[in-house]
Every structure is written in C-alpha cells, then in structure tokens.
Amino acid sequence: MDDTRQILHLTDCHLLADREGKLHGWSVAAAFECVLAHALDRYPETDAIVLGGDLVDDESDAGYHWLNDVLATTARPVLAIAGNHDDPQAMARRLDSAVVHDQLCLGGWRLIGLCSHRPGHEDGLIGSAALHDLEARLAADRSPTLVCVHHPPFAVGSAWIDAMGLNDGPALRAVLARHAHVRGVLAGHVHQASQHRLEHSLGWTTPATMRQFLPGSPDFAEDPTRPPGYRWLALEADGRITTTVHRCPMVQGPERRGTD
Ligand SMILES: [Fe+2]
C-alpha cells in the first residue's frame, strides 16, 4: 500500500506576464494558486505534480519565471509539458523547478511527458522522430507507465475542439497499443473532465485551472456551471490507476451579467 504514488494533474492555467492580469475575465494567477493550494491541502502526501500544458498564455519569460517560483515552493518533483499556448524553449529555459518533456520515475512507475506543441497552430503534433523515440523507450523499460501530453489522442465529443486535437493521435495510439505496460494517457487542452477506454489503457482529460468548456457542445461554448479543478491520481504498485477530479468553487471567476 505504501508503494502507491500520488500525483496531481493541473492544466491549462493560461498564466500571463502580469500576475494581476486577467484573461477572459479570469484572474488566472490567483486561480492557479487557489487550485494548487486546494489540491496540496487535500492531498498532502502528493509525490509529484504534472502540469498539462497551456501554462503561460502569452508565452512570456516573466510568466514562466513566476510559475517556476511557485513550483519551487511545492518541494515536489514536477513534470511540465507544453500546450499550443506555450513556448517550449522558454519553458525549458525558465522552469528549472520542473522536468520538461522528459520522464519522471516514481517508485516503480514511469511518467513520460510528450511535447505536442506545433508552432503557430492550435492543433498538436508529436512527430515521427518523437514517436520513434517513445517506441524505443517503451520497449527498453516495461515499468508501468503514464504518458502525459497536452492534446488528447482521442475525441472528447465536442466537434470544435476535437477538430484542433492531436494530428498524429492515431500514430501515438498505435505505439501505445504495442506496449501494454502503458496504463494511462493524461491530457489537457479541452478544459473539461473526461475518461476514455483506449486499446490497453485509459485516457483522461482534466478541467482547466481557469474557465471551463461545455462538454458535448458542437461549437465553442464556455461552461459557466463548472468551476476550475484538477485531477488526483494514485499509481498503485500493481499497475492500476485510481483517479478523481476535484472542483474548486472558491476560485473567483469573471463577474457574470445577469440575464434573468
Ligand atoms: Fe490547449
């Protein structure tokens, strides 16, 4: 039982250079800090944190610098991956409190972070070289593995955001299907919680730490009813994963104009 490792997945923070700055009415820095504090308070035994991309919306060094300072205060290993709203080079330069696009070993588990950032595009691409590298790494080590990527390699049922998904998602799925020790795929990007059965594993998405998107909507729509949140995962020694999504209604969202 003590061999279980607990991780937190926080994603789509959309931070800005200006810590007081707002995006779509959200005080994004305060929202991120509130979600992180809530998560660590609820799960003080957390072993590691995964940041699922779209970390700094304006791709500013100042935004990553501030995020790095916050991560350092958690005193936990952090795996960070880039989203479409990120600068992977700035992340690697500035986030020295995190492992960026590499792997993290936790007990008997391995977490692998993939970069799906495609410069100038909303959709994602891992690329054949990175997929080849992934295949080699999975073949070389059969530890239970959790793959972390910003763009989910599966559709969530919202046509508008599924259209800006992972271009080589089928190729990634084919790699994962050849390695049954990959137990899960953890993704962000869609600002909503979901769970999917893949070939030999499960796939999850996690709510953003700021605004939410409406599940099942064919066109862009915010979801004003669901607060920001995060995902907790327990990685069991026998390779099973238990996971729960938590919402943080105390996070201050934009003021809504009354329509009644
Ligand atoms: Fe994204």
XYZ file of N, CA, C and O and ligand atoms in Angstrom, residues 12 54 84 150 189, ligand 1:
21
model
N -3.805 23.792 -18.238
C -4.456 24.935 -18.886
C -4.647 26.103 -17.917
O -5.763 26.589 -17.708
N -0.442 24.573 -21.883
C -1.088 25.889 -21.886
C -0.855 26.549 -20.526
O -1.777 27.038 -19.866
N -0.475 24.267 -26.901
C -0.418 25.161 -28.052
C -0.118 26.583 -27.613
O 0.572 27.327 -28.307
N -0.337 17.228 -24.000
C -1.354 18.274 -23.920
C -2.603 17.929 -24.741
O -3.722 17.947 -24.230
N -5.956 20.547 -22.551
C -6.387 21.194 -23.798
C -7.882 21.432 -23.901
O -8.300 22.431 -24.460
Fe -4.529 23.881 -25.495
